[in-house]
mmCIF file of N, CA and C in Angstrom:
data_model
loop_
_atom_site.group_PDB
_atom_site.id
_atom_site.type_symbol
_atom_site.label_atom_id
_atom_site.label_comp_id
_atom_site.label_asym_id
_atom_site.label_seq_id
_atom_site.Cartn_x
_atom_site.Cartn_y
_atom_site.Cartn_z
ATOM 1 N N UNK A 1 -103.607 -82.119 -14.880
ATOM 2 C CA UNK A 1 -103.280 -83.530 -15.003
ATOM 3 C C UNK A 1 -104.531 -84.393 -14.836
ATOM 4 N N UNK A 2 -105.395 -84.009 -13.875
ATOM 5 C CA UNK A 2 -106.624 -84.765 -13.652
ATOM 6 C C UNK A 2 -107.545 -84.692 -14.857
ATOM 7 N N UNK A 3 -107.630 -83.537 -15.497
ATOM 8 C CA UNK A 3 -108.488 -83.395 -16.669
ATOM 9 C C UNK A 3 -108.005 -84.284 -17.816
ATOM 10 N N UNK A 4 -106.710 -84.392 -17.987
ATOM 11 C CA UNK A 4 -106.157 -85.274 -19.031
ATOM 12 C C UNK A 4 -106.505 -86.729 -18.727
ATOM 13 N N UNK A 5 -106.412 -87.119 -17.467
ATOM 14 C CA UNK A 5 -106.770 -88.475 -17.063
ATOM 15 C C UNK A 5 -108.254 -88.754 -17.327
ATOM 16 N N UNK A 6 -109.113 -87.796 -16.984
ATOM 17 C CA UNK A 6 -110.560 -87.968 -17.193
ATOM 18 C C UNK A 6 -110.871 -88.058 -18.688
ATOM 19 N N UNK A 7 -110.223 -87.242 -19.493
ATOM 20 C CA UNK A 7 -110.443 -87.297 -20.941
ATOM 21 C C UNK A 7 -109.978 -88.637 -21.497
ATOM 22 N N UNK A 8 -108.853 -89.137 -21.023
ATOM 23 C CA UNK A 8 -108.369 -90.462 -21.451
ATOM 24 C C UNK A 8 -109.338 -91.570 -21.071
ATOM 25 N N UNK A 9 -109.851 -91.513 -19.848
ATOM 26 C CA UNK A 9 -110.841 -92.507 -19.404
ATOM 27 C C UNK A 9 -112.116 -92.404 -20.237
ATOM 28 N N UNK A 10 -112.511 -91.191 -20.580
ATOM 29 C CA UNK A 10 -113.715 -90.989 -21.381
ATOM 30 C C UNK A 10 -113.547 -91.571 -22.777
ATOM 31 N N UNK A 11 -112.378 -91.393 -23.353
ATOM 32 C CA UNK A 11 -112.124 -91.956 -24.685
ATOM 33 C C UNK A 11 -112.152 -93.485 -24.628
ATOM 34 N N UNK A 12 -111.555 -94.064 -23.608
ATOM 35 C CA UNK A 12 -111.590 -95.520 -23.451
ATOM 36 C C UNK A 12 -113.018 -96.022 -23.248
ATOM 37 N N UNK A 13 -113.778 -95.320 -22.431
ATOM 38 C CA UNK A 13 -115.157 -95.719 -22.177
ATOM 39 C C UNK A 13 -115.998 -95.608 -23.451
ATOM 40 N N UNK A 14 -115.812 -94.525 -24.211
ATOM 41 C CA UNK A 14 -116.557 -94.354 -25.467
ATOM 42 C C UNK A 14 -116.210 -95.474 -26.445
ATOM 43 N N UNK A 15 -114.944 -95.831 -26.506
ATOM 44 C CA UNK A 15 -114.518 -96.931 -27.372
ATOM 45 C C UNK A 15 -115.174 -98.237 -26.942
ATOM 46 N N UNK A 16 -115.241 -98.470 -25.639
ATOM 47 C CA UNK A 16 -115.858 -99.682 -25.114
ATOM 48 C C UNK A 16 -117.350 -99.736 -25.442
ATOM 49 N N UNK A 17 -118.054 -98.618 -25.254
ATOM 50 C CA UNK A 17 -119.496 -98.568 -25.547
ATOM 51 C C UNK A 17 -119.740 -98.792 -27.037
ATOM 52 N N UNK A 18 -118.949 -98.168 -27.876
ATOM 53 C CA UNK A 18 -119.113 -98.330 -29.323
ATOM 54 C C UNK A 18 -118.822 -99.760 -29.743
ATOM 55 N N UNK A 19 -117.805 -100.385 -29.146
ATOM 56 C CA UNK A 19 -117.518 -101.784 -29.492
ATOM 57 C C UNK A 19 -118.650 -102.706 -29.041
ATOM 58 N N UNK A 20 -119.255 -102.429 -27.885
ATOM 59 C CA UNK A 20 -120.418 -103.212 -27.450
ATOM 60 C C UNK A 20 -121.586 -103.029 -28.421
ATOM 61 N N UNK A 21 -121.769 -101.819 -28.903
ATOM 62 C CA UNK A 21 -122.831 -101.544 -29.855
ATOM 63 C C UNK A 21 -122.589 -102.291 -31.163
ATOM 64 N N UNK A 22 -121.378 -102.285 -31.638
ATOM 65 C CA UNK A 22 -121.061 -102.954 -32.899
ATOM 66 C C UNK A 22 -121.192 -104.472 -32.796
ATOM 67 N N UNK A 23 -120.963 -105.028 -31.611
ATOM 68 C CA UNK A 23 -121.097 -106.476 -31.413
ATOM 69 C C UNK A 23 -122.504 -106.872 -30.964
ATOM 70 N N UNK A 24 -123.447 -105.923 -31.035
ATOM 71 C CA UNK A 24 -124.844 -106.158 -30.650
ATOM 72 C C UNK A 24 -124.989 -106.644 -29.215
ATOM 73 N N UNK A 25 -124.141 -106.185 -28.326
ATOM 74 C CA UNK A 25 -124.243 -106.514 -26.906
ATOM 75 C C UNK A 25 -125.028 -105.458 -26.144
ATOM 76 N N UNK A 26 -125.244 -104.310 -26.782
ATOM 77 C CA UNK A 26 -126.002 -103.214 -26.170
ATOM 78 C C UNK A 26 -126.843 -102.577 -27.272
ATOM 79 N N UNK A 27 -128.032 -102.126 -26.934
ATOM 80 C CA UNK A 27 -128.919 -101.514 -27.914
ATOM 81 C C UNK A 27 -128.534 -100.079 -28.224
ATOM 82 N N UNK A 28 -129.083 -99.586 -29.328
ATOM 83 C CA UNK A 28 -128.771 -98.217 -29.736
ATOM 84 C C UNK A 28 -129.250 -97.209 -28.711
ATOM 85 N N UNK A 29 -130.452 -97.435 -28.188
ATOM 86 C CA UNK A 29 -131.017 -96.497 -27.210
ATOM 87 C C UNK A 29 -130.139 -96.418 -25.961
ATOM 88 N N UNK A 30 -129.686 -97.567 -25.485
ATOM 89 C CA UNK A 30 -128.829 -97.578 -24.293
ATOM 90 C C UNK A 30 -127.466 -96.967 -24.577
ATOM 91 N N UNK A 31 -126.936 -97.194 -25.763
ATOM 92 C CA UNK A 31 -125.629 -96.612 -26.080
ATOM 93 C C UNK A 31 -125.710 -95.096 -26.151
ATOM 94 N N UNK A 32 -126.833 -94.574 -26.631
ATOM 95 C CA UNK A 32 -127.001 -93.116 -26.668
ATOM 96 C C UNK A 32 -127.029 -92.562 -25.248
ATOM 97 N N UNK A 33 -127.698 -93.278 -24.345
ATOM 98 C CA UNK A 33 -127.743 -92.840 -22.946
ATOM 99 C C UNK A 33 -126.347 -92.823 -22.346
ATOM 100 N N UNK A 34 -125.573 -93.882 -22.573
ATOM 101 C CA UNK A 34 -124.219 -93.947 -22.009
ATOM 102 C C UNK A 34 -123.313 -92.888 -22.618
ATOM 103 N N UNK A 35 -123.395 -92.706 -23.912
ATOM 104 C CA UNK A 35 -122.552 -91.692 -24.553
ATOM 105 C C UNK A 35 -122.989 -90.284 -24.155
ATOM 106 N N UNK A 36 -124.277 -90.073 -23.941
ATOM 107 C CA UNK A 36 -124.752 -88.777 -23.444
ATOM 108 C C UNK A 36 -124.214 -88.481 -22.055
ATOM 109 N N UNK A 37 -124.228 -89.495 -21.195
ATOM 110 C CA UNK A 37 -123.646 -89.334 -19.864
ATOM 111 C C UNK A 37 -122.162 -89.033 -19.922
ATOM 112 N N UNK A 38 -121.497 -89.664 -20.869
ATOM 113 C CA UNK A 38 -120.070 -89.419 -21.062
ATOM 114 C C UNK A 38 -119.817 -87.968 -21.471
ATOM 115 N N UNK A 39 -120.646 -87.432 -22.324
ATOM 116 C CA UNK A 39 -120.497 -86.033 -22.748
ATOM 117 C C UNK A 39 -120.714 -85.091 -21.569
ATOM 118 N N UNK A 40 -121.706 -85.402 -20.737
ATOM 119 C CA UNK A 40 -121.949 -84.573 -19.548
ATOM 120 C C UNK A 40 -120.732 -84.593 -18.633
ATOM 121 N N UNK A 41 -120.155 -85.768 -18.426
ATOM 122 C CA UNK A 41 -118.955 -85.878 -17.579
ATOM 123 C C UNK A 41 -117.804 -85.063 -18.163
ATOM 124 N N UNK A 42 -117.640 -85.116 -19.483
ATOM 125 C CA UNK A 42 -116.567 -84.345 -20.119
ATOM 126 C C UNK A 42 -116.791 -82.841 -19.967
ATOM 127 N N UNK A 43 -118.036 -82.394 -20.095
ATOM 128 C CA UNK A 43 -118.332 -80.957 -19.944
ATOM 129 C C UNK A 43 -118.055 -80.513 -18.517
ATOM 130 N N UNK A 44 -118.491 -81.319 -17.548
ATOM 131 C CA UNK A 44 -118.273 -80.958 -16.139
ATOM 132 C C UNK A 44 -116.783 -80.960 -15.801
ATOM 133 N N UNK A 45 -116.047 -81.960 -16.307
ATOM 134 C CA UNK A 45 -114.628 -82.028 -15.965
ATOM 135 C C UNK A 45 -113.807 -80.964 -16.684
ATOM 136 N N UNK A 46 -114.264 -80.538 -17.857
ATOM 137 C CA UNK A 46 -113.496 -79.522 -18.570
ATOM 138 C C UNK A 46 -113.769 -78.112 -18.052
ATOM 139 N N UNK A 47 -114.902 -77.916 -17.358
ATOM 140 C CA UNK A 47 -115.249 -76.600 -16.840
ATOM 141 C C UNK A 47 -115.859 -76.735 -15.443
ATOM 142 N N UNK A 48 -115.027 -77.055 -14.441
ATOM 143 C CA UNK A 48 -115.573 -77.259 -13.095
ATOM 144 C C UNK A 48 -116.154 -75.996 -12.471
ATOM 145 N N UNK A 49 -115.702 -74.831 -12.894
ATOM 146 C CA UNK A 49 -116.253 -73.596 -12.324
ATOM 147 C C UNK A 49 -117.718 -73.413 -12.721
ATOM 148 N N UNK A 50 -118.100 -73.890 -13.909
ATOM 149 C CA UNK A 50 -119.498 -73.814 -14.332
ATOM 150 C C UNK A 50 -120.368 -74.665 -13.403
ATOM 151 N N UNK A 51 -119.906 -75.857 -13.071
ATOM 152 C CA UNK A 51 -120.656 -76.736 -12.175
ATOM 153 C C UNK A 51 -120.733 -76.134 -10.773
ATOM 154 N N UNK A 52 -119.643 -75.526 -10.333
ATOM 155 C CA UNK A 52 -119.642 -74.861 -9.019
ATOM 156 C C UNK A 52 -120.666 -73.733 -8.972
ATOM 157 N N UNK A 53 -120.738 -72.940 -10.036
ATOM 158 C CA UNK A 53 -121.691 -71.821 -10.043
ATOM 159 C C UNK A 53 -123.133 -72.335 -10.114
ATOM 160 N N UNK A 54 -123.379 -73.443 -10.823
ATOM 161 C CA UNK A 54 -124.724 -74.032 -10.864
ATOM 162 C C UNK A 54 -125.107 -74.531 -9.473
ATOM 163 N N UNK A 55 -124.158 -75.201 -8.796
ATOM 164 C CA UNK A 55 -124.432 -75.702 -7.449
ATOM 165 C C UNK A 55 -124.730 -74.558 -6.493
ATOM 166 N N UNK A 56 -123.939 -73.499 -6.558
ATOM 167 C CA UNK A 56 -124.170 -72.356 -5.677
ATOM 168 C C UNK A 56 -125.499 -71.675 -6.006
ATOM 169 N N UNK A 57 -125.854 -71.630 -7.300
ATOM 170 C CA UNK A 57 -127.130 -71.051 -7.706
ATOM 171 C C UNK A 57 -128.321 -71.839 -7.175
ATOM 172 N N UNK A 58 -128.136 -73.138 -6.987
ATOM 173 C CA UNK A 58 -129.194 -73.975 -6.415
ATOM 174 C C UNK A 58 -129.172 -73.981 -4.891
ATOM 175 N N UNK A 59 -128.216 -73.254 -4.304
ATOM 176 C CA UNK A 59 -128.133 -73.166 -2.849
ATOM 177 C C UNK A 59 -127.362 -74.304 -2.213
ATOM 178 N N UNK A 60 -126.536 -74.982 -2.993
ATOM 179 C CA UNK A 60 -125.736 -76.093 -2.472
ATOM 180 C C UNK A 60 -124.319 -75.580 -2.256
ATOM 181 N N UNK A 61 -123.833 -75.663 -1.017
ATOM 182 C CA UNK A 61 -122.513 -75.120 -0.688
ATOM 183 C C UNK A 61 -121.369 -76.036 -1.087
ATOM 184 N N UNK A 62 -121.643 -77.332 -1.193
ATOM 185 C CA UNK A 62 -120.591 -78.303 -1.514
ATOM 186 C C UNK A 62 -120.937 -78.943 -2.862
ATOM 187 N N UNK A 63 -120.351 -78.467 -3.974
ATOM 188 C CA UNK A 63 -120.715 -78.936 -5.316
ATOM 189 C C UNK A 63 -120.639 -80.456 -5.520
ATOM 190 N N UNK A 64 -119.667 -81.174 -4.929
ATOM 191 C CA UNK A 64 -119.682 -82.631 -5.111
ATOM 192 C C UNK A 64 -120.961 -83.295 -4.590
ATOM 193 N N UNK A 65 -121.631 -82.667 -3.623
ATOM 194 C CA UNK A 65 -122.905 -83.220 -3.142
ATOM 195 C C UNK A 65 -123.955 -83.170 -4.250
ATOM 196 N N UNK A 66 -123.964 -82.098 -5.033
ATOM 197 C CA UNK A 66 -124.878 -82.012 -6.170
ATOM 198 C C UNK A 66 -124.538 -83.068 -7.210
ATOM 199 N N UNK A 67 -123.267 -83.265 -7.448
ATOM 200 C CA UNK A 67 -122.832 -84.281 -8.406
ATOM 201 C C UNK A 67 -123.266 -85.670 -7.949
ATOM 202 N N UNK A 68 -123.094 -85.965 -6.675
ATOM 203 C CA UNK A 68 -123.509 -87.255 -6.128
ATOM 204 C C UNK A 68 -125.023 -87.418 -6.228
ATOM 205 N N UNK A 69 -125.768 -86.375 -5.909
ATOM 206 C CA UNK A 69 -127.227 -86.429 -5.985
ATOM 207 C C UNK A 69 -127.692 -86.677 -7.418
ATOM 208 N N UNK A 70 -127.145 -85.924 -8.372
ATOM 209 C CA UNK A 70 -127.539 -86.089 -9.768
ATOM 210 C C UNK A 70 -127.165 -87.476 -10.288
ATOM 211 N N UNK A 71 -126.001 -87.967 -9.903
ATOM 212 C CA UNK A 71 -125.582 -89.311 -10.322
ATOM 213 C C UNK A 71 -126.538 -90.367 -9.772
ATOM 214 N N UNK A 72 -126.903 -90.238 -8.524
ATOM 215 C CA UNK A 72 -127.844 -91.193 -7.922
ATOM 216 C C UNK A 72 -129.200 -91.135 -8.606
ATOM 217 N N UNK A 73 -129.663 -89.937 -8.890
ATOM 218 C CA UNK A 73 -130.955 -89.767 -9.547
ATOM 219 C C UNK A 73 -130.946 -90.387 -10.949
ATOM 220 N N UNK A 74 -129.884 -90.170 -11.679
ATOM 221 C CA UNK A 74 -129.773 -90.732 -13.033
ATOM 222 C C UNK A 74 -129.709 -92.249 -12.976
ATOM 223 N N UNK A 75 -128.930 -92.808 -12.052
ATOM 224 C CA UNK A 75 -128.831 -94.260 -11.938
ATOM 225 C C UNK A 75 -130.156 -94.893 -11.518
ATOM 226 N N UNK A 76 -130.878 -94.244 -10.627
ATOM 227 C CA UNK A 76 -132.195 -94.762 -10.240
ATOM 228 C C UNK A 76 -133.170 -94.726 -11.416
ATOM 229 N N UNK A 77 -133.143 -93.652 -12.179
ATOM 230 C CA UNK A 77 -134.014 -93.544 -13.352
ATOM 231 C C UNK A 77 -133.673 -94.615 -14.380
ATOM 232 N N UNK A 78 -132.390 -94.817 -14.626
ATOM 233 C CA UNK A 78 -131.955 -95.833 -15.588
ATOM 234 C C UNK A 78 -132.334 -97.232 -15.099
ATOM 235 N N UNK A 79 -132.205 -97.470 -13.812
ATOM 236 C CA UNK A 79 -132.593 -98.756 -13.241
ATOM 237 C C UNK A 79 -134.096 -98.990 -13.397
ATOM 238 N N UNK A 80 -134.895 -97.974 -13.163
ATOM 239 C CA UNK A 80 -136.336 -98.096 -13.342
ATOM 240 C C UNK A 80 -136.680 -98.381 -14.801
ATOM 241 N N UNK A 81 -136.026 -97.704 -15.715
ATOM 242 C CA UNK A 81 -136.244 -97.927 -17.143
ATOM 243 C C UNK A 81 -135.922 -99.374 -17.517
ATOM 244 N N UNK A 82 -134.789 -99.871 -17.025
ATOM 245 C CA UNK A 82 -134.406 -101.258 -17.314
ATOM 246 C C UNK A 82 -135.409 -102.238 -16.715
ATOM 247 N N UNK A 83 -135.930 -101.940 -15.535
ATOM 248 C CA UNK A 83 -136.930 -102.804 -14.903
ATOM 249 C C UNK A 83 -138.195 -102.861 -15.748
ATOM 250 N N UNK A 84 -138.624 -101.732 -16.282
ATOM 251 C CA UNK A 84 -139.803 -101.702 -17.154
ATOM 252 C C UNK A 84 -139.556 -102.544 -18.402
ATOM 253 N N UNK A 85 -138.374 -102.413 -18.999
ATOM 254 C CA UNK A 85 -138.055 -103.193 -20.193
ATOM 255 C C UNK A 85 -138.034 -104.687 -19.888
ATOM 256 N N UNK A 86 -137.465 -105.077 -18.768
ATOM 257 C CA UNK A 86 -137.417 -106.486 -18.381
ATOM 258 C C UNK A 86 -138.830 -107.020 -18.166
ATOM 259 N N UNK A 87 -139.688 -106.230 -17.561
ATOM 260 C CA UNK A 87 -141.068 -106.652 -17.332
ATOM 261 C C UNK A 87 -141.798 -106.861 -18.655
ATOM 262 N N UNK A 88 -141.634 -105.935 -19.602
ATOM 263 C CA UNK A 88 -142.265 -106.088 -20.914
ATOM 264 C C UNK A 88 -141.790 -107.355 -21.607
ATOM 265 N N UNK A 89 -140.494 -107.609 -21.557
ATOM 266 C CA UNK A 89 -139.954 -108.806 -22.205
ATOM 267 C C UNK A 89 -140.429 -110.076 -21.509
ATOM 268 N N UNK A 90 -140.544 -110.046 -20.199
ATOM 269 C CA UNK A 90 -141.043 -111.213 -19.463
ATOM 270 C C UNK A 90 -142.480 -111.527 -19.858
ATOM 271 N N UNK A 91 -143.291 -110.501 -20.013
ATOM 272 C CA UNK A 91 -144.672 -110.709 -20.435
ATOM 273 C C UNK A 91 -144.724 -111.291 -21.845
ATOM 274 N N UNK A 92 -143.890 -110.775 -22.743
ATOM 275 C CA UNK A 92 -143.847 -111.311 -24.103
ATOM 276 C C UNK A 92 -143.403 -112.769 -24.111
ATOM 277 N N UNK A 93 -142.399 -113.095 -23.318
ATOM 278 C CA UNK A 93 -141.919 -114.481 -23.244
ATOM 279 C C UNK A 93 -143.011 -115.393 -22.714
ATOM 280 N N UNK A 94 -143.731 -114.937 -21.698
ATOM 281 C CA UNK A 94 -144.828 -115.736 -21.140
ATOM 282 C C UNK A 94 -145.901 -115.971 -22.189
ATOM 283 N N UNK A 95 -146.286 -114.908 -22.914
ATOM 284 C CA UNK A 95 -147.307 -115.037 -23.949
ATOM 285 C C UNK A 95 -146.870 -115.998 -25.055
ATOM 286 N N UNK A 96 -145.641 -115.859 -25.497
ATOM 287 C CA UNK A 96 -145.134 -116.732 -26.549
ATOM 288 C C UNK A 96 -145.080 -118.176 -26.066
ATOM 289 N N UNK A 97 -144.641 -118.379 -24.837
ATOM 290 C CA UNK A 97 -144.580 -119.735 -24.278
ATOM 291 C C UNK A 97 -145.972 -120.358 -24.197
ATOM 292 N N UNK A 98 -146.958 -119.575 -23.825
ATOM 293 C CA UNK A 98 -148.317 -120.096 -23.750
ATOM 294 C C UNK A 98 -148.837 -120.472 -25.138
ATOM 295 N N UNK A 99 -148.528 -119.654 -26.129
ATOM 296 C CA UNK A 99 -148.967 -119.977 -27.487
ATOM 297 C C UNK A 99 -148.264 -121.224 -28.009
ATOM 298 N N UNK A 100 -147.014 -121.377 -27.666
ATOM 299 C CA UNK A 100 -146.294 -122.589 -28.078
ATOM 300 C C UNK A 100 -146.918 -123.808 -27.410
ATOM 301 N N UNK A 101 -147.227 -123.673 -26.132
ATOM 302 C CA UNK A 101 -147.824 -124.793 -25.396
ATOM 303 C C UNK A 101 -149.200 -125.158 -25.945
ATOM 304 N N UNK A 102 -149.932 -124.173 -26.464
ATOM 305 C CA UNK A 102 -151.261 -124.439 -27.015
ATOM 306 C C UNK A 102 -151.207 -124.909 -28.464
ATOM 307 N N UNK A 103 -150.038 -124.984 -29.033
ATOM 308 C CA UNK A 103 -149.885 -125.538 -30.372
ATOM 309 C C UNK A 103 -150.019 -124.546 -31.505
ATOM 310 N N UNK A 104 -149.676 -123.312 -31.264
ATOM 311 C CA UNK A 104 -149.680 -122.308 -32.336
ATOM 312 C C UNK A 104 -151.014 -122.213 -33.052
ATOM 313 N N UNK A 105 -152.017 -121.820 -32.355
ATOM 314 C CA UNK A 105 -153.336 -121.681 -32.968
ATOM 315 C C UNK A 105 -153.336 -120.583 -34.032
ATOM 316 N N UNK A 106 -152.610 -119.524 -33.791
ATOM 317 C CA UNK A 106 -152.565 -118.415 -34.742
ATOM 318 C C UNK A 106 -151.110 -118.143 -35.105
ATOM 319 N N UNK A 107 -150.625 -118.750 -36.198
ATOM 320 C CA UNK A 107 -149.209 -118.619 -36.576
ATOM 321 C C UNK A 107 -148.866 -117.230 -37.091
ATOM 322 N N UNK A 108 -149.834 -116.497 -37.616
ATOM 323 C CA UNK A 108 -149.553 -115.172 -38.150
ATOM 324 C C UNK A 108 -149.292 -114.146 -37.060
ATOM 325 N N UNK A 109 -149.699 -114.433 -35.836
ATOM 326 C CA UNK A 109 -149.523 -113.467 -34.755
ATOM 327 C C UNK A 109 -148.055 -113.335 -34.362
ATOM 328 N N UNK A 110 -147.285 -114.384 -34.493
ATOM 329 C CA UNK A 110 -145.872 -114.365 -34.125
ATOM 330 C C UNK A 110 -145.029 -114.821 -35.314
ATOM 331 N N UNK A 111 -144.871 -113.950 -36.324
ATOM 332 C CA UNK A 111 -144.123 -114.360 -37.516
ATOM 333 C C UNK A 111 -142.649 -114.615 -37.232
ATOM 334 N N UNK A 112 -142.073 -113.985 -36.204
ATOM 335 C CA UNK A 112 -140.654 -114.216 -35.925
ATOM 336 C C UNK A 112 -140.435 -115.639 -35.438
ATOM 337 N N UNK A 113 -141.375 -116.172 -34.668
ATOM 338 C CA UNK A 113 -141.242 -117.553 -34.206
ATOM 339 C C UNK A 113 -141.378 -118.489 -35.395
ATOM 340 N N UNK A 114 -142.311 -118.182 -36.297
ATOM 341 C CA UNK A 114 -142.501 -118.994 -37.479
ATOM 342 C C UNK A 114 -141.216 -118.984 -38.305
ATOM 343 N N UNK A 115 -140.588 -117.823 -38.435
ATOM 344 C CA UNK A 115 -139.346 -117.711 -39.177
ATOM 345 C C UNK A 115 -138.251 -118.525 -38.515
ATOM 346 N N UNK A 116 -138.167 -118.469 -37.179
ATOM 347 C CA UNK A 116 -137.158 -119.260 -36.478
ATOM 348 C C UNK A 116 -137.395 -120.746 -36.691
ATOM 349 N N UNK A 117 -138.648 -121.181 -36.712
ATOM 350 C CA UNK A 117 -138.956 -122.588 -36.963
ATOM 351 C C UNK A 117 -138.543 -122.988 -38.370
ATOM 352 N N UNK A 118 -138.761 -122.101 -39.349
ATOM 353 C CA UNK A 118 -138.348 -122.385 -40.711
ATOM 354 C C UNK A 118 -136.836 -122.489 -40.810
ATOM 355 N N UNK A 119 -136.128 -121.644 -40.072
ATOM 356 C CA UNK A 119 -134.657 -121.705 -40.078
ATOM 357 C C UNK A 119 -134.194 -123.017 -39.459
ATOM 358 N N UNK A 120 -134.824 -123.431 -38.356
ATOM 359 C CA UNK A 120 -134.461 -124.693 -37.735
ATOM 360 C C UNK A 120 -134.771 -125.864 -38.662
ATOM 361 N N UNK A 121 -135.921 -125.835 -39.349
ATOM 362 C CA UNK A 121 -136.283 -126.892 -40.291
ATOM 363 C C UNK A 121 -135.272 -126.967 -41.433
ATOM 364 N N UNK A 122 -134.871 -125.803 -41.927
ATOM 365 C CA UNK A 122 -133.887 -125.753 -43.000
ATOM 366 C C UNK A 122 -132.541 -126.311 -42.534
ATOM 367 N N UNK A 123 -132.166 -126.009 -41.298
ATOM 368 C CA UNK A 123 -130.892 -126.494 -40.755
ATOM 369 C C UNK A 123 -130.927 -128.010 -40.588
ATOM 370 N N UNK A 124 -132.068 -128.584 -40.197
ATOM 371 C CA UNK A 124 -132.144 -130.039 -40.030
ATOM 372 C C UNK A 124 -132.201 -130.750 -41.363
ATOM 373 N N UNK A 125 -132.693 -130.074 -42.428
ATOM 374 C CA UNK A 125 -132.732 -130.678 -43.748
ATOM 375 C C UNK A 125 -131.336 -130.861 -44.321
ATOM 376 N N UNK A 126 -130.430 -129.967 -43.943
ATOM 377 C CA UNK A 126 -129.064 -130.033 -44.468
ATOM 378 C C UNK A 126 -128.302 -130.998 -43.660
#
C-alpha cells in the first residue's frame, strides 16, 4: 500500500515539475535534477531490500540513516549550486546597471538590452 502511495505522489510531483517547466517557471537543468531525484526515489521505494543491502555494505546498521544522510548531502549540494548561480546573476545585474548608468558606451556588448530597448520603443510608438 505504501509503494502505491509513493508512486502516486511521484506521478503528481513529476506532473508538477513538467508543468513548471512548460510555464518557464523552472529551467531545463533544474527540472532534470528534480526528475532525476524522483527516479531515484522510485527505485528505492520499489526495491527497499536493495537499499538495505547497500547500507549494510557501507557498514550502516540503520538504512534510513543513510537515506537521511544522502538527502542532506544532495540538498546541500543543490543549495550551493543555486548560490553560485545567484552570485553570477548578481554580478551580471551589477555590470549591466553600471553600463546603463554610464550611458551605454558600448551597445554591442549587451545586445539583449538593446533589443529590449527597441521593443520598448516600438511599444511606445504604437
